[in-house]
């Protein structure tokens, strides 16, 4: 059993996070590091060098997931995988995803320095994409590990500047000609530490959250087509204005979520109008709709109800409406077999812990459907995330690394599940 006293300092976690945040930093202290962009490439290659410095064997797979491998001396084929995603939302925080990558790097580094090679192989992974922030597709990294994606899924996908997914991928050094999406069968356990991105831990003064379930999510792009016209000469009653129509739909779907679906979350995060000028009645308006719930049936029921409502309203108003679902991840119950061991480790180090559901999506929900997967959280200050104001105290960051280090020891050195 490792005796990790709380005085053991992982002082460089903040240093690493501040360093990683320089790859894509924005004017107001946020981070924009989108899949396959220059800043994304620079971050991955810099992490690769860090892994090499630590003594890992770093390598990329065919889509840009970066792995730092410490080969086991006994059961080297069995991989204990730990990490998170390197991409961010636009102008996000420096902890979402990045903390899980850095925590895994530091935990593995300290174990390697202290105990040498593990019995089973440890791989630290910096997953290439989770957010769906650049292209209308999520979990490109983890779903390529599980074999759920193929080139079919990215065909014709383009970002808001009209750059094709496959071109961005090729330019970043991952040509589609070399693409292989076959499922990895050597992963014995995946473990991810992440910031909570909510306020439950902080509000209840709890240090660690062990995640039992992750909500399912549907994401849509819904386009409303009306009639563009002059803002001054077109009487109000003669308009087919998609902007007004979109506003009515957003108000209605929000009310239904609040009043009829307790626990469900529905978010219209983006809206785009064409031609998007002040003195023209819009021709088209498109919105994104992000829907979350931990029960698949409720998620489906709300989605169907809203799409039905929008279609009926559109027919009555002469608006043409087109809805496209581009993300559909099931709610996942995660492996809890390590929770009691980890609760004991937490307690022995004076840490309070709780079991909880995650309202945020995570790579663990994809990997968790294929491999035993453990996800745990450290607190987010005021629950803020996907914002430059995202913050977690160093002490909380260190608690997560301490716990990760000790459970990796159990999994890879002792070989005990
Ligand atoms: O959107 C999410 O829940 C996650 O941060 N990707
Ligand atoms: Mn994340
Ligand atoms: Mn996120």
Short mmCIF file of C-alpha atoms and ligand atoms in Angstrom, two decimals:
data_model
loop_
_atom_site.label_atom_id
_atom_site.label_comp_id
_atom_site.label_asym_id
_atom_site.label_seq_id
_atom_site.Cartn_x
_atom_site.Cartn_y
_atom_site.Cartn_z
CA UNK A 1 0.00 0.00 0.00
CA UNK A 2 1.44 3.38 -0.89
CA UNK A 3 1.85 5.73 2.04
CA UNK A 4 1.28 9.00 0.31
CA UNK A 5 1.46 11.67 2.98
CA UNK A 6 -0.38 14.87 2.16
CA UNK A 7 2.85 16.81 2.34
CA UNK A 8 3.92 15.20 -0.95
CA UNK A 9 3.79 18.17 -3.28
CA UNK A 10 2.82 18.01 -6.93
CA UNK A 11 3.73 21.65 -7.17
CA UNK A 12 4.26 21.52 -10.89
CA UNK A 13 0.62 20.78 -11.76
CA UNK A 14 -0.15 24.52 -11.97
CA UNK A 15 3.04 25.13 -13.91
CA UNK A 16 2.07 22.45 -16.45
CA UNK A 17 -1.50 23.78 -16.78
CA UNK A 18 -0.30 27.35 -17.29
CA UNK A 19 2.22 26.09 -19.85
CA UNK A 20 -0.37 24.01 -21.75
CA UNK A 21 -2.78 26.96 -21.72
CA UNK A 22 -0.28 29.01 -23.75
CA UNK A 23 -1.16 26.83 -26.73
CA UNK A 24 -4.28 28.69 -27.92
CA UNK A 25 -4.51 31.31 -25.18
CA UNK A 26 -7.05 34.07 -25.86
CA UNK A 27 -6.94 37.78 -25.00
CA UNK A 28 -9.09 37.37 -21.89
CA UNK A 29 -7.16 34.48 -20.40
CA UNK A 30 -9.18 31.69 -21.98
CA UNK A 31 -8.04 28.92 -24.31
CA UNK A 32 -9.16 28.06 -27.83
CA UNK A 33 -7.45 24.84 -28.97
CA UNK A 34 -9.56 23.21 -31.66
CA UNK A 35 -8.89 19.87 -33.32
CA UNK A 36 -5.99 19.85 -35.84
CA UNK A 37 -5.36 23.62 -35.64
CA UNK A 38 -1.82 24.97 -35.30
CA UNK A 39 -2.21 25.44 -31.55
CA UNK A 40 -3.61 21.92 -31.21
CA UNK A 41 -0.62 20.49 -33.12
CA UNK A 42 1.84 22.55 -31.07
CA UNK A 43 0.28 21.35 -27.81
CA UNK A 44 0.31 17.69 -28.82
CA UNK A 45 3.92 17.82 -30.03
CA UNK A 46 5.05 19.66 -26.91
CA UNK A 47 3.31 17.04 -24.75
CA UNK A 48 5.01 14.34 -26.80
CA UNK A 49 8.39 15.86 -25.87
CA UNK A 50 7.38 16.01 -22.20
CA UNK A 51 6.44 12.33 -22.35
CA UNK A 52 9.79 11.48 -23.90
CA UNK A 53 11.62 13.49 -21.19
CA UNK A 54 9.79 11.48 -18.55
CA UNK A 55 11.04 8.26 -20.14
CA UNK A 56 7.78 7.24 -21.81
CA UNK A 57 7.56 5.93 -25.39
CA UNK A 58 5.30 8.56 -26.97
CA UNK A 59 3.35 7.81 -30.14
CA UNK A 60 0.36 9.08 -32.12
CA UNK A 61 -2.38 6.87 -33.52
CA UNK A 62 -3.91 7.50 -36.94
CA UNK A 63 -6.24 10.29 -35.81
CA UNK A 64 -3.89 12.19 -33.49
CA UNK A 65 -4.55 10.64 -30.09
CA UNK A 66 -1.18 10.95 -28.33
CA UNK A 67 -0.03 8.14 -26.00
CA UNK A 68 2.88 8.03 -23.55
CA UNK A 69 3.61 4.35 -22.93
CA UNK A 70 5.45 2.81 -19.98
CA UNK A 71 5.74 -0.85 -20.90
CA UNK A 72 4.91 -3.34 -18.14
CA UNK A 73 7.60 -5.86 -17.24
CA UNK A 74 5.19 -8.75 -16.77
CA UNK A 75 1.79 -8.41 -18.47
CA UNK A 76 2.83 -5.78 -20.98
CA UNK A 77 -0.11 -6.52 -23.29
CA UNK A 78 -2.63 -5.36 -20.68
CA UNK A 79 -2.87 -1.58 -20.79
CA UNK A 80 -4.04 0.65 -17.98
CA UNK A 81 -5.07 3.75 -19.92
CA UNK A 82 -5.37 7.12 -18.20
CA UNK A 83 -5.87 10.63 -19.57
CA UNK A 84 -8.41 13.01 -21.05
CA UNK A 85 -8.88 15.33 -24.06
CA UNK A 86 -6.57 18.09 -25.29
CA UNK A 87 -9.09 20.06 -27.34
CA UNK A 88 -11.20 22.87 -25.86
CA UNK A 89 -14.36 24.81 -26.62
CA UNK A 90 -13.94 28.29 -28.13
CA UNK A 91 -12.52 30.59 -25.43
CA UNK A 92 -12.81 27.87 -22.81
CA UNK A 93 -10.89 27.34 -19.60
CA UNK A 94 -7.45 25.89 -18.94
CA UNK A 95 -8.64 22.92 -16.88
CA UNK A 96 -11.35 21.13 -18.93
CA UNK A 97 -9.62 18.09 -20.41
CA UNK A 98 -6.12 19.50 -19.93
CA UNK A 99 -6.16 18.80 -16.20
CA UNK A 100 -6.88 15.11 -16.82
CA UNK A 101 -3.99 14.89 -19.29
CA UNK A 102 -1.53 16.64 -16.95
CA UNK A 103 -2.71 14.76 -13.86
CA UNK A 104 -2.21 11.44 -15.65
CA UNK A 105 1.22 12.51 -16.88
CA UNK A 106 2.32 13.55 -13.38
CA UNK A 107 0.85 10.51 -11.61
CA UNK A 108 2.54 8.12 -14.07
CA UNK A 109 5.79 10.11 -13.88
CA UNK A 110 5.93 9.91 -10.08
CA UNK A 111 5.14 6.18 -10.05
CA UNK A 112 7.82 5.52 -12.68
CA UNK A 113 10.40 7.57 -10.75
CA UNK A 114 9.49 5.95 -7.44
CA UNK A 115 8.88 2.31 -8.45
CA UNK A 116 10.31 1.82 -11.92
CA UNK A 117 8.38 -0.11 -14.55
CA UNK A 118 4.87 -1.35 -13.67
CA UNK A 119 3.73 -4.97 -13.97
CA UNK A 120 1.13 -3.95 -16.53
CA UNK A 121 1.64 -1.28 -19.16
CA UNK A 122 0.50 2.23 -18.32
CA UNK A 123 -0.44 4.56 -21.17
CA UNK A 124 -1.13 8.23 -20.63
CA UNK A 125 -3.41 9.49 -23.42
CA UNK A 126 -4.05 13.00 -24.69
CA UNK A 127 -7.25 12.37 -26.67
CA UNK A 128 -7.41 14.44 -29.84
CA UNK A 129 -11.00 15.68 -29.70
CA UNK A 130 -13.98 15.47 -27.36
CA UNK A 131 -15.89 18.76 -27.50
CA UNK A 132 -17.30 18.93 -31.04
CA UNK A 133 -16.21 22.60 -31.11
CA UNK A 134 -14.68 22.81 -34.58
CA UNK A 135 -16.56 20.21 -36.61
CA UNK A 136 -20.14 18.97 -35.99
CA UNK A 137 -18.92 15.69 -34.47
CA UNK A 138 -17.90 14.73 -30.94
CA UNK A 139 -15.53 12.20 -29.36
CA UNK A 140 -13.38 11.74 -32.49
CA UNK A 141 -10.53 10.56 -30.24
CA UNK A 142 -12.26 8.06 -27.96
CA UNK A 143 -14.65 6.71 -30.62
CA UNK A 144 -11.63 5.85 -32.75
CA UNK A 145 -10.25 3.81 -29.85
CA UNK A 146 -13.54 1.93 -29.55
CA UNK A 147 -13.83 1.46 -33.33
CA UNK A 148 -17.19 3.31 -33.45
CA UNK A 149 -16.07 5.81 -36.08
CA UNK A 150 -14.95 5.38 -39.67
CA UNK A 151 -14.03 7.79 -42.46
CA UNK A 152 -17.71 7.70 -43.43
CA UNK A 153 -18.47 9.76 -40.31
CA UNK A 154 -16.26 12.67 -41.33
CA UNK A 155 -17.02 12.69 -45.06
CA UNK A 156 -17.92 16.20 -46.24
CA UNK A 157 -17.79 17.54 -42.68
CA UNK A 158 -16.43 21.07 -42.63
CA UNK A 159 -15.79 23.75 -40.02
CA UNK A 160 -17.32 27.25 -40.00
CA UNK A 161 -14.61 28.46 -42.41
CA UNK A 162 -15.47 25.74 -44.91
CA UNK A 163 -12.32 23.71 -44.19
CA UNK A 164 -12.94 20.01 -44.73
CA UNK A 165 -12.32 17.68 -41.78
CA UNK A 166 -10.18 15.35 -43.86
CA UNK A 167 -8.06 18.24 -45.15
CA UNK A 168 -7.47 19.56 -41.63
CA UNK A 169 -6.60 16.04 -40.49
CA UNK A 170 -4.15 15.53 -43.35
CA UNK A 171 -2.48 18.93 -42.83
CA UNK A 172 -2.00 18.09 -39.14
CA UNK A 173 -0.03 15.00 -40.18
CA UNK A 174 -2.76 12.33 -40.09
CA UNK A 175 -3.60 11.62 -43.75
CA UNK A 176 -6.83 9.70 -44.36
CA UNK A 177 -4.88 7.29 -46.56
CA UNK A 178 -3.22 6.01 -43.38
CA UNK A 179 -6.50 5.94 -41.43
CA UNK A 180 -7.29 2.85 -39.39
CA UNK A 181 -10.26 2.94 -37.03
CA UNK A 182 -9.96 -0.53 -35.59
CA UNK A 183 -10.94 -1.02 -31.97
CA UNK A 184 -8.20 -1.39 -29.36
CA UNK A 185 -8.60 -4.72 -27.56
CA UNK A 186 -5.69 -4.33 -25.11
CA UNK A 187 -7.24 -1.83 -22.69
CA UNK A 188 -7.87 -3.39 -19.29
CA UNK A 189 -9.09 -0.22 -17.55
CA UNK A 190 -9.51 3.45 -18.40
CA UNK A 191 -9.34 6.03 -15.63
CA UNK A 192 -9.99 9.74 -16.05
CA UNK A 193 -9.82 12.62 -13.58
CA UNK A 194 -11.66 15.79 -14.64
CA UNK A 195 -12.87 19.05 -13.14
CA UNK A 196 -16.54 18.74 -12.13
CA UNK A 197 -17.70 21.66 -14.31
CA UNK A 198 -20.58 22.06 -11.84
CA UNK A 199 -20.89 23.32 -8.26
CA UNK A 200 -22.01 20.23 -6.31
CA UNK A 201 -18.59 19.46 -4.76
CA UNK A 202 -17.82 23.06 -3.86
CA UNK A 203 -21.31 23.76 -2.45
CA UNK A 204 -21.12 20.68 -0.23
CA UNK A 205 -17.47 21.18 0.68
CA UNK A 206 -16.48 17.80 -0.80
CA UNK A 207 -13.05 17.09 -2.27
CA UNK A 208 -13.68 14.20 -4.70
CA UNK A 209 -16.72 13.07 -6.74
CA UNK A 210 -16.85 9.46 -7.97
CA UNK A 211 -19.02 9.34 -11.08
CA UNK A 212 -21.62 6.56 -11.29
CA UNK A 213 -23.40 7.71 -14.49
CA UNK A 214 -22.83 10.20 -17.29
CA UNK A 215 -25.84 11.80 -18.96
CA UNK A 216 -26.74 11.01 -22.54
CA UNK A 217 -26.80 13.86 -25.00
CA UNK A 218 -28.41 14.74 -28.33
CA UNK A 219 -27.05 17.64 -30.35
CA UNK A 220 -28.92 19.12 -33.33
CA UNK A 221 -28.46 21.87 -35.86
CA UNK A 222 -31.92 23.22 -36.80
CA UNK A 223 -32.28 25.51 -39.80
CA UNK A 224 -35.31 27.82 -40.30
CA UNK A 225 -35.83 29.19 -43.83
CA UNK A 226 -38.16 32.17 -44.38
CA UNK A 227 -38.28 35.11 -46.77
CA UNK A 228 -35.59 37.74 -46.81
CA UNK A 229 -36.92 41.25 -47.34
CA UNK A 230 -36.53 44.98 -46.73
CA UNK A 231 -36.67 45.92 -43.04
CA UNK A 232 -38.47 49.19 -43.79
CA UNK A 233 -40.97 48.42 -46.52
CA UNK A 234 -42.17 44.95 -45.52
CA UNK A 235 -45.30 45.16 -43.30
CA UNK A 236 -45.02 43.04 -40.13
CA UNK A 237 -48.05 40.90 -41.02
CA UNK A 238 -46.60 40.01 -44.45
CA UNK A 239 -43.33 38.57 -43.19
CA UNK A 240 -42.00 35.01 -43.02
CA UNK A 241 -39.28 35.95 -40.57
CA UNK A 242 -37.11 32.99 -39.43
CA UNK A 243 -35.53 35.10 -36.66
CA UNK A 244 -38.89 35.66 -34.93
CA UNK A 245 -39.78 32.03 -35.54
CA UNK A 246 -36.51 30.84 -33.99
CA UNK A 247 -37.04 33.07 -30.96
CA UNK A 248 -40.53 31.60 -30.41
CA UNK A 249 -39.17 28.05 -30.68
CA UNK A 250 -36.30 28.72 -28.27
CA UNK A 251 -38.72 30.20 -25.74
CA UNK A 252 -41.16 27.28 -26.10
CA UNK A 253 -38.55 24.47 -25.87
CA UNK A 254 -37.00 26.11 -22.81
CA UNK A 255 -40.38 26.41 -21.07
CA UNK A 256 -41.22 22.75 -21.81
CA UNK A 257 -37.85 21.60 -20.42
CA UNK A 258 -38.29 23.65 -17.23
CA UNK A 259 -41.95 22.83 -16.62
CA UNK A 260 -42.30 19.24 -17.82
CA UNK A 261 -38.87 17.54 -17.73
CA UNK A 262 -37.22 17.82 -14.29
CA UNK A 263 -33.46 17.23 -14.49
CA UNK A 264 -33.33 17.61 -18.28
CA UNK A 265 -31.05 20.31 -19.73
CA UNK A 266 -31.77 21.96 -23.08
CA UNK A 267 -29.38 24.59 -24.45
CA UNK A 268 -29.42 26.70 -27.59
CA UNK A 269 -25.75 27.65 -27.57
CA UNK A 270 -25.39 29.17 -31.01
CA UNK A 271 -27.51 31.07 -33.51
CA UNK A 272 -26.53 32.18 -37.01
CA UNK A 273 -28.56 34.37 -39.38
CA UNK A 274 -28.17 34.95 -43.09
CA UNK A 275 -27.56 37.49 -44.52
CA UNK A 276 -27.12 38.74 -40.91
CA UNK A 277 -27.45 42.49 -41.54
CA UNK A 278 -29.49 44.98 -39.54
CA UNK A 279 -31.80 46.31 -42.28
CA UNK A 280 -32.75 42.97 -43.87
CA UNK A 281 -35.36 40.47 -42.69
CA UNK A 282 -33.31 37.26 -42.39
CA UNK A 283 -33.55 34.55 -45.04
CA UNK A 284 -32.35 31.69 -42.82
CA UNK A 285 -31.57 31.26 -39.14
CA UNK A 286 -29.86 28.19 -37.76
CA UNK A 287 -29.53 27.21 -34.11
CA UNK A 288 -27.81 24.40 -32.26
CA UNK A 289 -29.77 22.47 -29.64
CA UNK A 290 -27.93 20.49 -26.94
CA UNK A 291 -30.17 18.15 -24.85
CA UNK A 292 -28.98 16.12 -21.84
CA UNK A 293 -30.53 13.60 -19.44
CA UNK A 294 -29.31 10.51 -17.61
CA UNK A 295 -32.30 8.41 -18.80
CA UNK A 296 -32.35 7.58 -22.50
CA UNK A 297 -36.17 7.32 -22.63
CA UNK A 298 -36.68 10.84 -21.31
CA UNK A 299 -33.98 12.22 -23.56
CA UNK A 300 -35.71 10.68 -26.60
CA UNK A 301 -39.20 11.73 -25.47
CA UNK A 302 -38.21 15.40 -25.11
CA UNK A 303 -36.28 15.44 -28.39
CA UNK A 304 -39.21 13.92 -30.29
CA UNK A 305 -41.69 16.32 -28.64
CA UNK A 306 -39.65 19.40 -29.52
CA UNK A 307 -39.00 18.37 -33.11
CA UNK A 308 -42.73 17.65 -33.51
CA UNK A 309 -43.64 21.06 -32.02
CA UNK A 310 -41.19 22.93 -34.28
CA UNK A 311 -42.43 21.11 -37.40
CA UNK A 312 -46.06 21.94 -36.62
CA UNK A 313 -45.26 25.59 -35.87
CA UNK A 314 -43.24 25.82 -39.09
CA UNK A 315 -46.11 24.48 -41.19
CA UNK A 316 -48.45 27.08 -39.67
CA UNK A 317 -46.04 29.95 -40.33
CA UNK A 318 -44.81 29.09 -43.83
CA UNK A 319 -41.28 28.57 -42.50
CA UNK A 320 -39.28 25.64 -43.89
CA UNK A 321 -37.43 23.82 -41.15
CA UNK A 322 -34.61 21.24 -41.37
CA UNK A 323 -33.25 19.47 -38.28
CA UNK A 324 -30.04 17.45 -38.33
CA UNK A 325 -28.88 15.39 -35.34
CA UNK A 326 -25.08 15.21 -35.31
CA UNK A 327 -24.37 13.87 -31.84
CA UNK A 328 -26.15 11.11 -29.98
CA UNK A 329 -24.39 9.60 -26.98
CA UNK A 330 -26.20 7.22 -24.65
CA UNK A 331 -26.28 7.71 -20.88
CA UNK A 332 -23.62 5.37 -19.45
CA UNK A 333 -23.37 3.66 -16.07
CA UNK A 334 -19.66 3.59 -15.22
CA UNK A 335 -17.66 0.87 -13.50
CA UNK A 336 -17.86 1.48 -9.73
CA UNK A 337 -15.69 -1.48 -8.68
CA UNK A 338 -12.81 0.82 -7.72
CA UNK A 339 -14.95 3.32 -5.86
CA UNK A 340 -14.73 1.69 -2.42
CA UNK A 341 -10.94 1.31 -2.72
CA UNK A 342 -10.64 4.91 -3.83
CA UNK A 343 -12.99 6.14 -1.10
CA UNK A 344 -10.65 4.48 1.43
CA UNK A 345 -7.59 6.13 -0.17
CA UNK A 346 -9.39 9.46 -0.07
CA UNK A 347 -10.40 8.98 3.57
CA UNK A 348 -6.86 7.93 4.57
CA UNK A 349 -5.70 11.24 3.14
CA UNK A 350 -8.37 13.24 4.94
CA UNK A 351 -10.47 13.80 1.80
CA UNK A 352 -14.28 13.83 1.70
CA UNK A 353 -15.83 12.04 -1.30
CA UNK A 354 -19.27 11.42 -2.77
CA UNK A 355 -20.81 9.41 -5.63
CA UNK A 356 -22.52 11.51 -8.31
CA UNK A 357 -23.98 11.75 -11.86
CA UNK A 358 -22.10 13.81 -14.43
CA UNK A 359 -24.14 16.43 -16.34
CA UNK A 360 -21.15 17.01 -18.61
CA UNK A 361 -20.20 14.57 -21.32
CA UNK A 362 -16.77 12.92 -21.09
CA UNK A 363 -14.57 10.52 -23.01
CA UNK A 364 -15.26 8.10 -20.15
CA UNK A 365 -18.83 7.73 -21.42
CA UNK A 366 -17.57 6.42 -24.75
CA UNK A 367 -14.77 4.24 -23.38
CA UNK A 368 -17.00 3.17 -20.47
CA UNK A 369 -19.32 1.33 -22.86
CA UNK A 370 -16.40 -0.87 -24.00
CA UNK A 371 -13.86 -1.11 -21.15
CA UNK A 372 -14.07 -0.93 -17.33
CA UNK A 373 -13.87 2.83 -16.78
CA UNK A 374 -13.49 5.00 -13.69
CA UNK A 375 -14.14 8.75 -13.75
CA UNK A 376 -13.73 11.06 -10.80
CA UNK A 377 -13.95 14.82 -10.27
CA UNK A 378 -12.23 17.57 -8.38
CA UNK A 379 -14.18 20.76 -7.56
CA UNK A 380 -14.73 23.67 -9.99
CA UNK A 381 -14.84 27.09 -8.37
CA UNK A 382 -18.44 28.36 -8.52
CA UNK A 383 -19.12 25.50 -10.94
CA UNK A 384 -17.93 27.66 -13.83
CA UNK A 385 -16.61 25.89 -16.94
CA UNK A 386 -16.32 26.39 -20.71
CA UNK A 387 -15.21 29.91 -19.79
CA UNK A 388 -11.94 31.80 -19.12
CA UNK A 389 -13.20 32.01 -15.52
CA UNK A 390 -12.87 28.24 -15.10
CA UNK A 391 -10.74 27.66 -11.97
CA UNK A 392 -9.75 24.90 -9.55
CA UNK A 393 -7.53 25.45 -6.50
CA UNK A 394 -4.03 23.87 -6.69
CA UNK A 395 -4.76 21.91 -3.53
CA UNK A 396 -7.80 20.32 -5.21
CA UNK A 397 -5.75 19.59 -8.33
CA UNK A 398 -3.16 17.87 -6.16
CA UNK A 399 -5.81 15.79 -4.38
CA UNK A 400 -6.87 14.42 -7.76
CA UNK A 401 -3.30 13.52 -8.69
CA UNK A 402 -2.65 11.88 -5.35
CA UNK A 403 -5.74 9.69 -5.77
CA UNK A 404 -4.96 8.90 -9.40
CA UNK A 405 -1.39 7.95 -8.52
CA UNK A 406 -2.44 5.57 -5.79
CA UNK A 407 -5.14 3.85 -7.85
CA UNK A 408 -2.79 3.53 -10.85
CA UNK A 409 -0.34 1.85 -8.47
CA UNK A 410 -3.02 -0.66 -7.52
CA UNK A 411 -4.03 -1.32 -11.12
CA UNK A 412 -0.62 -1.44 -12.78
CA UNK A 413 1.93 -2.27 -10.08
CA UNK A 414 -0.07 -4.51 -7.77
CA UNK A 415 -2.26 -5.69 -10.68
CA UNK A 416 -5.24 -5.68 -8.36
CA UNK A 417 -8.61 -4.71 -9.86
O1 LIG B 1 -20.15 19.40 -23.47
C1 LIG B 1 -19.73 18.72 -22.55
O2 LIG B 1 -20.48 18.27 -21.72
C2 LIG B 1 -18.27 18.39 -22.45
O3 LIG B 1 -17.62 19.44 -21.83
N1 LIG B 1 -17.73 18.12 -23.75
MN1 LIG B 2 -14.03 17.83 -20.80
MN1 LIG B 3 -15.86 20.52 -22.20
#
